[in-house]
Coordinates of C-alpha atoms in Angstrom, one line a residue:
M1140 CA 24.5 27.3 -69.6
F1141 CA 23.6 30.7 -71.2
A1142 CA 20.0 30.2 -70.1
M1143 CA 21.2 29.7 -66.6
L1144 CA 23.3 32.9 -66.7
Y1145 CA 20.3 34.8 -68.1
V1146 CA 18.1 33.5 -65.2
I1147 CA 20.7 34.7 -62.6
V1148 CA 21.1 38.2 -64.2
D1149 CA 17.3 38.6 -64.5
T1150 CA 16.5 37.5 -61.0
N1151 CA 15.6 39.9 -58.2
W1152 CA 18.7 40.5 -56.1
L1153 CA 16.8 39.9 -52.8
L1154 CA 15.9 36.4 -54.0
L1155 CA 19.5 35.8 -55.0
A1156 CA 20.7 37.0 -51.6
F1157 CA 18.2 34.6 -49.8
S1158 CA 19.3 31.8 -52.1
A1159 CA 22.9 32.4 -51.1
L1160 CA 21.9 32.3 -47.4
M1161 CA 20.0 29.1 -48.0
F1162 CA 22.9 27.3 -49.6
D1163 CA 25.8 28.5 -47.3
L1164 CA 28.8 28.7 -49.6
P1165 CA 29.2 32.5 -50.0
R1166 CA 29.3 32.6 -46.2
Y1167 CA 32.7 30.9 -46.4
T1168 CA 33.9 33.3 -49.0
F1169 CA 33.5 36.1 -46.5
S1170 CA 35.2 34.1 -43.9
L1171 CA 38.2 33.2 -46.1
L1172 CA 38.7 36.8 -47.4
S1173 CA 38.5 38.1 -43.8
W1174 CA 40.9 35.5 -42.6
S1175 CA 43.4 36.3 -45.3
L1176 CA 43.4 40.0 -44.2
V1177 CA 43.8 38.9 -40.6
G1178 CA 46.7 36.6 -41.6
I1179 CA 48.5 39.5 -43.3
F1180 CA 48.3 41.5 -40.1
R1181 CA 49.3 38.6 -37.8
N1182 CA 52.2 37.6 -40.0
S1183 CA 53.8 41.0 -39.5
R1184 CA 54.3 40.3 -35.9
P1185 CA 56.3 37.2 -34.8
G1186 CA 54.6 35.3 -32.0
D1187 CA 56.1 33.8 -28.9
R1188 CA 55.6 30.0 -29.2
Q1189 CA 57.1 29.1 -25.7
V1190 CA 54.8 26.9 -23.7
Q1191 CA 55.3 26.4 -19.9
A1192 CA 52.3 24.1 -19.2
A1193 CA 52.4 20.3 -18.8
V1194 CA 49.9 18.4 -20.9
S1195 CA 48.0 15.2 -19.8
V1196 CA 46.5 13.3 -22.8
I1197 CA 43.3 11.4 -22.4
I1198 CA 42.2 8.9 -25.1
P1199 CA 38.6 7.7 -24.5
T1200 CA 37.7 4.7 -26.7
F1201 CA 34.9 2.3 -27.3
N1202 CA 35.9 -0.5 -29.8
G1203 CA 38.7 1.7 -31.1
G1204 CA 41.4 -0.9 -31.1
S1205 CA 42.2 -0.6 -34.8
G1206 CA 43.0 3.1 -34.6
L1207 CA 44.6 3.2 -31.2
A1208 CA 48.2 2.5 -32.3
P1209 CA 48.5 5.3 -34.9
T1210 CA 47.0 7.7 -32.4
I1211 CA 49.6 6.8 -29.8
A1212 CA 52.4 7.0 -32.3
S1213 CA 51.4 10.5 -33.4
L1214 CA 51.3 11.6 -29.7
R1215 CA 54.8 10.2 -29.1
Q1216 CA 56.1 12.3 -32.1
Q1217 CA 54.9 15.6 -30.7
T1218 CA 57.4 18.5 -30.4
L1219 CA 55.8 19.1 -27.0
S1220 CA 55.9 15.7 -25.3
P1221 CA 52.9 14.9 -23.2
L1222 CA 53.5 14.6 -19.5
E1223 CA 51.4 11.4 -19.5
I1224 CA 49.0 9.5 -21.7
I1225 CA 45.9 7.9 -20.2
I1226 CA 43.7 5.5 -22.2
V1227 CA 40.2 4.7 -21.1
D1228 CA 38.7 1.5 -22.5
D1229 CA 35.0 2.2 -22.2
G1230 CA 33.6 -1.3 -22.1
S1231 CA 35.0 -2.3 -25.5
T1232 CA 34.2 -5.7 -27.0
D1233 CA 37.1 -5.8 -29.6
D1234 CA 40.9 -5.9 -28.9
T1235 CA 41.0 -2.3 -27.5
R1236 CA 42.1 -3.5 -24.0
A1237 CA 44.8 -5.7 -25.4
V1238 CA 46.2 -3.0 -27.6
A1239 CA 46.1 -0.5 -24.7
N1240 CA 47.8 -2.9 -22.3
R1241 CA 50.5 -3.7 -24.8
A1242 CA 51.2 0.0 -25.3
R1243 CA 51.5 0.4 -21.5
Q1244 CA 53.9 -2.5 -21.3
D1245 CA 56.0 -1.0 -24.0
G1246 CA 56.1 2.3 -22.2
L1247 CA 54.1 4.2 -24.8
V1248 CA 51.2 5.1 -22.4
D1249 CA 51.2 5.7 -18.7
M1250 CA 47.9 4.4 -17.5
V1251 CA 45.0 2.3 -18.8
I1252 CA 41.6 2.6 -17.2
C1253 CA 39.1 -0.2 -18.0
H1254 CA 35.3 0.2 -17.6
G1255 CA 33.6 -3.2 -17.3
T1256 CA 30.6 -1.9 -19.3
R1257 CA 30.2 1.1 -21.5
C1258 CA 29.6 4.3 -19.6
G1259 CA 29.9 6.9 -22.4
R1260 CA 32.6 9.2 -23.7
S1261 CA 32.0 11.9 -21.0
A1262 CA 32.3 9.4 -18.2
A1263 CA 35.5 8.0 -19.7
I1264 CA 37.1 11.5 -19.9
N1265 CA 35.9 12.5 -16.5
A1266 CA 37.3 9.3 -14.9
A1267 CA 40.7 9.9 -16.5
A1268 CA 40.7 13.6 -15.5
R1269 CA 40.7 12.6 -11.9
F1270 CA 44.0 10.8 -12.3
A1271 CA 45.6 13.4 -14.6
S1272 CA 48.3 15.7 -13.1
G1273 CA 49.1 18.1 -16.0
D1274 CA 48.1 21.7 -16.1
L1275 CA 46.2 21.0 -19.3
L1276 CA 44.0 18.1 -20.4
F1277 CA 44.1 17.1 -24.1
T1278 CA 41.4 14.7 -25.2
I1279 CA 41.7 12.9 -28.5
D1280 CA 39.6 10.2 -30.2
A1281 CA 41.2 6.8 -31.0
D1282 CA 40.8 7.3 -34.7
T1283 CA 42.6 10.6 -34.8
V1284 CA 46.3 11.4 -35.6
L1285 CA 48.1 14.7 -35.0
E1286 CA 50.7 16.7 -36.9
R1287 CA 53.9 17.0 -34.9
D1288 CA 53.4 20.4 -33.5
A1289 CA 49.6 20.2 -32.8
I1290 CA 49.8 19.9 -29.0
A1291 CA 52.4 22.7 -28.7
R1292 CA 50.2 25.0 -30.8
L1293 CA 47.1 24.3 -28.8
A1294 CA 49.0 24.7 -25.5
H1295 CA 50.3 28.0 -26.6
A1296 CA 46.7 29.4 -26.7
F1297 CA 46.6 28.9 -22.9
N1298 CA 49.3 31.5 -22.3
D1299 CA 46.3 33.7 -22.2
P1300 CA 44.9 33.1 -18.6
R1301 CA 41.4 33.9 -19.9
V1302 CA 41.4 30.8 -22.1
A1303 CA 39.8 27.7 -20.6
G1304 CA 39.4 25.5 -23.8
A1305 CA 40.9 25.3 -27.3
C1306 CA 40.4 23.0 -30.3
G1307 CA 42.4 22.4 -33.4
N1308 CA 41.8 22.2 -37.1
I1309 CA 40.5 18.9 -38.4
A1310 CA 40.9 17.2 -41.8
I1311 CA 39.4 13.9 -43.0
R1312 CA 42.1 11.2 -43.1
N1313 CA 40.2 8.7 -45.2
E1314 CA 38.9 11.1 -47.8
S1315 CA 39.5 8.7 -50.7
A1316 CA 37.6 5.9 -49.1
S1317 CA 34.3 6.8 -50.6
L1318 CA 32.4 9.6 -52.2
W1319 CA 31.0 10.5 -48.8
T1320 CA 34.4 10.9 -47.2
G1321 CA 35.5 13.0 -50.2
L1322 CA 32.5 15.3 -49.6
Q1323 CA 33.2 15.5 -45.9
S1324 CA 36.8 16.5 -46.7
V1325 CA 35.6 19.6 -48.6
E1326 CA 33.0 20.2 -45.9
Y1327 CA 35.5 20.2 -43.1
M1328 CA 37.8 22.6 -45.1
M1329 CA 34.9 25.0 -45.4
S1330 CA 33.0 24.8 -42.2
I1331 CA 35.9 24.1 -39.8
S1332 CA 39.0 25.6 -41.3
A1333 CA 37.3 28.6 -42.9
G1334 CA 34.3 29.0 -40.7
K1335 CA 35.9 28.6 -37.3
S1336 CA 39.0 30.7 -38.2
I1337 CA 37.1 33.9 -38.5
L1338 CA 34.7 33.1 -35.6
D1339 CA 37.8 32.7 -33.4
V1340 CA 38.9 36.3 -34.4
V1341 CA 35.7 37.7 -33.0
G1342 CA 35.6 35.3 -30.0
A1343 CA 32.5 33.5 -31.2
I1344 CA 33.7 29.8 -31.1
A1345 CA 30.7 27.8 -29.8
C1346 CA 31.9 24.2 -29.8
L1347 CA 35.2 22.5 -29.0
S1348 CA 35.6 19.6 -31.3
G1349 CA 35.2 16.2 -29.8
A1350 CA 38.0 14.7 -31.9
C1351 CA 40.7 16.8 -30.3
S1352 CA 40.4 19.5 -27.7
M1353 CA 42.4 20.9 -24.8
Y1354 CA 41.1 22.2 -21.4
R1355 CA 42.6 24.0 -18.4
R1356 CA 42.6 21.2 -15.8
D1357 CA 41.7 23.2 -12.8
V1358 CA 38.7 24.8 -14.6
F1359 CA 37.6 21.4 -15.9
A1360 CA 37.7 19.9 -12.4
R1361 CA 36.1 22.9 -10.7
Q1362 CA 33.1 22.7 -13.2
G1363 CA 32.6 19.0 -12.7
G1364 CA 33.9 17.9 -16.1
L1365 CA 31.8 17.0 -19.1
D1366 CA 28.0 16.6 -18.9
V1367 CA 27.1 12.9 -19.3
G1368 CA 24.2 13.6 -21.7
P1369 CA 24.4 13.9 -25.5
G1370 CA 26.4 16.7 -27.1
E1371 CA 28.9 17.0 -24.2
D1372 CA 31.4 19.0 -26.2
L1373 CA 29.0 21.7 -27.2
E1374 CA 27.5 21.9 -23.8
F1375 CA 30.8 22.3 -22.0
S1376 CA 31.9 24.9 -24.5
L1377 CA 28.8 27.0 -23.9
R1378 CA 29.2 26.5 -20.2
L1379 CA 32.7 27.9 -20.3
R1380 CA 31.5 30.9 -22.3
R1381 CA 28.7 31.6 -19.8
L1382 CA 31.2 31.5 -17.0
G1383 CA 33.2 34.2 -18.8
Y1384 CA 36.1 32.1 -20.1
R1385 CA 37.5 32.3 -23.6
V1386 CA 37.2 29.4 -26.0
R1387 CA 39.7 29.3 -28.9
F1388 CA 40.2 27.7 -32.2
V1389 CA 43.8 27.2 -33.3
P1390 CA 43.8 26.9 -37.2
D1391 CA 47.4 25.7 -37.5
A1392 CA 47.0 22.8 -34.9
W1393 CA 46.1 20.0 -37.4
A1394 CA 44.5 16.7 -36.7
E1395 CA 43.2 14.1 -39.1
T1396 CA 40.3 11.9 -38.3
D1397 CA 38.3 9.2 -40.0
G1398 CA 34.9 10.2 -41.4
P1399 CA 31.9 7.8 -41.9
V1400 CA 32.4 5.9 -45.1
A1401 CA 28.8 5.1 -45.9
A1402 CA 25.7 7.3 -46.3
V1403 CA 23.9 5.7 -43.4
G1404 CA 26.7 6.2 -40.9
L1405 CA 27.1 9.8 -42.0
L1406 CA 23.4 10.6 -41.7
R1407 CA 23.3 9.0 -38.2
Q1408 CA 26.3 11.1 -37.1
R1409 CA 24.8 14.3 -38.4
A1410 CA 21.4 13.6 -37.0
R1411 CA 22.9 13.1 -33.6
W1412 CA 24.9 16.4 -33.9
D1413 CA 21.9 18.4 -35.1
R1414 CA 19.5 17.0 -32.5
D1415 CA 22.0 17.6 -29.7
A1416 CA 22.8 21.1 -30.9
L1417 CA 19.1 22.1 -31.0
R1418 CA 18.4 20.6 -27.6
I1419 CA 21.4 22.1 -25.8
R1420 CA 21.1 25.6 -27.4
S1421 CA 17.3 25.9 -27.0
M1422 CA 16.4 24.0 -23.8
M1423 CA 19.6 24.2 -21.7
Y1424 CA 20.9 27.6 -22.7
G1425 CA 17.9 29.4 -24.2
E1426 CA 19.9 30.7 -27.2
L1427 CA 17.2 30.9 -29.8
S1428 CA 16.1 34.4 -28.7
F1429 CA 17.9 37.1 -30.6
F1430 CA 18.7 39.3 -27.6
H1431 CA 19.8 38.4 -24.1
P1432 CA 20.2 41.1 -21.5
L1433 CA 23.8 41.9 -20.4
E1434 CA 25.2 39.5 -23.0
R1435 CA 28.6 40.1 -24.3
L1436 CA 29.0 40.8 -28.1
P1437 CA 31.0 37.6 -28.8
D1438 CA 28.2 35.5 -27.2
T1439 CA 25.6 37.3 -29.3
L1440 CA 27.7 36.6 -32.5
Q1441 CA 28.1 32.9 -31.8
R1442 CA 24.3 32.5 -31.2
L1443 CA 23.4 34.5 -34.3
D1444 CA 25.8 32.5 -36.4
F1445 CA 23.8 29.4 -35.5
I1446 CA 20.4 31.0 -35.8
V1447 CA 20.9 32.9 -39.0
F1448 CA 23.2 30.6 -41.0
D1449 CA 22.1 27.2 -39.7
L1450 CA 18.7 27.1 -38.1
I1451 CA 16.7 29.6 -40.3
P1452 CA 17.9 28.2 -43.7
T1453 CA 17.3 24.6 -42.5
M1454 CA 13.8 25.1 -41.2
S1455 CA 12.9 27.4 -44.2
L1456 CA 14.0 24.8 -46.8
P1457 CA 10.5 23.3 -47.6
F1458 CA 8.9 26.7 -47.7
Y1459 CA 11.6 28.1 -49.9
S1460 CA 11.2 25.2 -52.3
M1461 CA 7.5 25.7 -52.5
Y1462 CA 8.0 29.5 -53.1
I1463 CA 10.4 28.9 -55.9
V1464 CA 8.0 26.5 -57.7
I1465 CA 5.1 28.9 -57.2
L1466 CA 7.2 31.9 -58.4
F1467 CA 8.8 30.3 -61.5
G1468 CA 6.6 27.3 -62.2
P1469 CA 7.9 23.7 -62.1
A1470 CA 10.0 23.9 -65.3
H1471 CA 11.6 27.3 -64.7
A1472 CA 12.1 26.4 -61.0
I1473 CA 14.4 23.6 -62.1
L1474 CA 16.3 26.1 -64.3
F1475 CA 16.6 28.6 -61.5
I1476 CA 18.0 26.0 -59.1
G1477 CA 20.4 24.8 -61.8
A1478 CA 21.6 28.4 -62.2
I1479 CA 22.1 28.8 -58.5
Y1480 CA 24.0 25.5 -58.5
F1481 CA 26.2 26.7 -61.3
L1482 CA 26.9 30.0 -59.5
L1483 CA 27.7 28.2 -56.2
L1484 CA 30.0 25.8 -57.9
W1485 CA 32.3 28.6 -59.1
I1486 CA 32.2 30.2 -55.7
L1487 CA 33.1 26.9 -54.1
L1488 CA 36.1 26.4 -56.5
F1489 CA 37.3 29.9 -55.5
N1490 CA 36.8 29.1 -51.8
M1491 CA 38.7 25.9 -52.1
A1492 CA 41.7 27.5 -53.9
L1493 CA 41.9 30.2 -51.3
A1494 CA 41.5 27.8 -48.4
F1495 CA 44.3 25.5 -49.7
V1496 CA 46.6 28.5 -49.9
L1497 CA 45.7 30.0 -46.5
F1498 CA 45.9 26.7 -44.6
S1499 CA 48.9 25.2 -46.5
R1500 CA 47.0 22.1 -47.6
S1501 CA 47.5 20.2 -50.8
P1502 CA 44.3 19.3 -52.7
S1503 CA 43.7 15.8 -53.8
F1504 CA 42.1 14.8 -57.1
F1505 CA 39.4 13.0 -55.1
S1506 CA 38.4 16.1 -53.2
L1507 CA 38.5 18.2 -56.3
G1508 CA 36.2 15.8 -58.0
A1509 CA 33.9 15.7 -55.0
A1510 CA 33.7 19.5 -55.3
F1511 CA 31.5 19.3 -58.4
I1512 CA 28.6 17.8 -56.4
F1513 CA 29.4 19.5 -53.1
P1514 CA 26.8 22.3 -53.6
F1515 CA 24.1 19.6 -53.9
Y1516 CA 25.5 17.8 -50.9
Q1517 CA 25.8 20.9 -48.7
G1518 CA 22.8 22.9 -49.9
I1519 CA 20.2 20.2 -50.4
Y1520 CA 21.1 16.8 -49.2
M1521 CA 22.5 17.7 -45.8
K1522 CA 19.9 20.5 -45.3
C1523 CA 17.1 18.0 -45.9
A1524 CA 18.8 15.6 -43.3
R1525 CA 19.1 18.5 -40.9
F1526 CA 15.5 19.5 -41.4
F1527 CA 14.3 16.0 -40.5
S1528 CA 16.7 15.8 -37.5
C1529 CA 15.6 19.2 -36.1
S1530 CA 11.9 18.5 -36.7
S1531 CA 12.1 15.1 -34.9
E1532 CA 13.8 16.8 -32.0
I1533 CA 11.2 19.6 -31.8
L1534 CA 8.3 17.2 -32.1
F1535 CA 9.5 14.0 -30.4
A1536 CA 12.6 15.0 -28.3
T1537 CA 14.5 12.2 -30.2
S1538 CA 17.8 13.0 -28.5
R1539 CA 16.4 11.3 -25.3
R1540 CA 16.7 8.0 -27.2
D1541 CA 20.2 8.6 -28.7
D1542 CA 22.1 5.3 -28.4
Y1543 CA 25.4 7.3 -28.4
V1544 CA 24.8 7.6 -24.6
P1545 CA 24.3 4.2 -22.9
P1546 CA 20.7 3.5 -22.0
R1547 CA 21.3 3.2 -18.3
V1548 CA 23.2 6.5 -18.2
R1549 CA 20.5 8.2 -20.2
R1550 CA 17.8 6.8 -17.9
A1551 CA 19.6 8.1 -14.8
L1552 CA 20.2 11.5 -16.4
F1553 CA 16.6 12.1 -17.4
A1554 CA 15.3 10.6 -14.1
D1555 CA 17.3 13.2 -12.3
E1556 CA 15.9 15.9 -14.5
V1557 CA 12.3 14.7 -13.9
G1558 CA 13.0 14.6 -10.1
K1559 CA 14.2 18.2 -10.2
V1560 CA 11.0 19.3 -12.0
V1561 CA 8.7 17.4 -9.6
S1562 CA 10.5 18.8 -6.5

């Protein structure tokens, strides 16, 4: 331990600063400290929580029968009762349709739409939106449950007429199911609760979470709904921003969702997210350039957040690793990485303690135990996975073969794109 401390003290501060950038965690320290100052300022002014808008709830689901009943129950317990609840069974092969129809017969939901074959999440939400009559559309996954005031807190954000979309805070409901869900629980607290809170203050939210988000219905309809390709939540969020609307994050509107239990499922999920983010940001919206003419400052900040804190550290990882080995030699390189790990662990424990206080969450022993390997998970394991995902997207456009979007929908989507290029 003393040898590690000596390495940290004796290391050039520029190398330490780049190491901190590579491994993310100090970024959330800044976010949490900034959010605590913002919280002190906001708490001095009581806010008006009255909501005038009616909310239509849409639950798109594919083989989500096991989680559908708890989701419906949490919706029925909301302090702001939904105007209507619409379930879309997107070609499920399990008991989803039976569970949904039983809920409709019991008066718990108002409409069930059944797709004969799977059309994809975007198509399911767009189909339900045509029948919805509320001022606001709230979309929620069938494995997600809400705290009692989540819908009311999200709807309150739309008292600002400039807001067209808002998303809530998300925790992992099954955090004790495996080591991987425990790590995701810590990750969500850092990246979503801490990260998005301060980004919301500066108007730099880039993505409305797919698990639970709310939209202004007239704007949603006027813009044609969600894109049917991969990464629909990110694409629609960026589209709203380009059109001049505000996109909000509401940190006290809590939802709990199930995270992937196994390593394979987690890696597949993150590979899809990373590929879609790179494709949408680079090809569809051209966000990888540092400066755009006539761009608003919040849009610049949300782009730079992705480029500086996500893309550059990820794509620099192999070169950074080689540089460390060349600089220190193999044996001392391991000691240096161990010293950085030791430093980041203490920063993480401070971050977690501050986050639990700021967001009024109770830590579990499982998440506290997972924290001791979280720097490796966040800084090395997930960065390696992200590097391979981004590289495969750059070299092979892997998102075109993403099975999250049904093959026939994907073929039609890319056929249209090819037709536009040819014409």
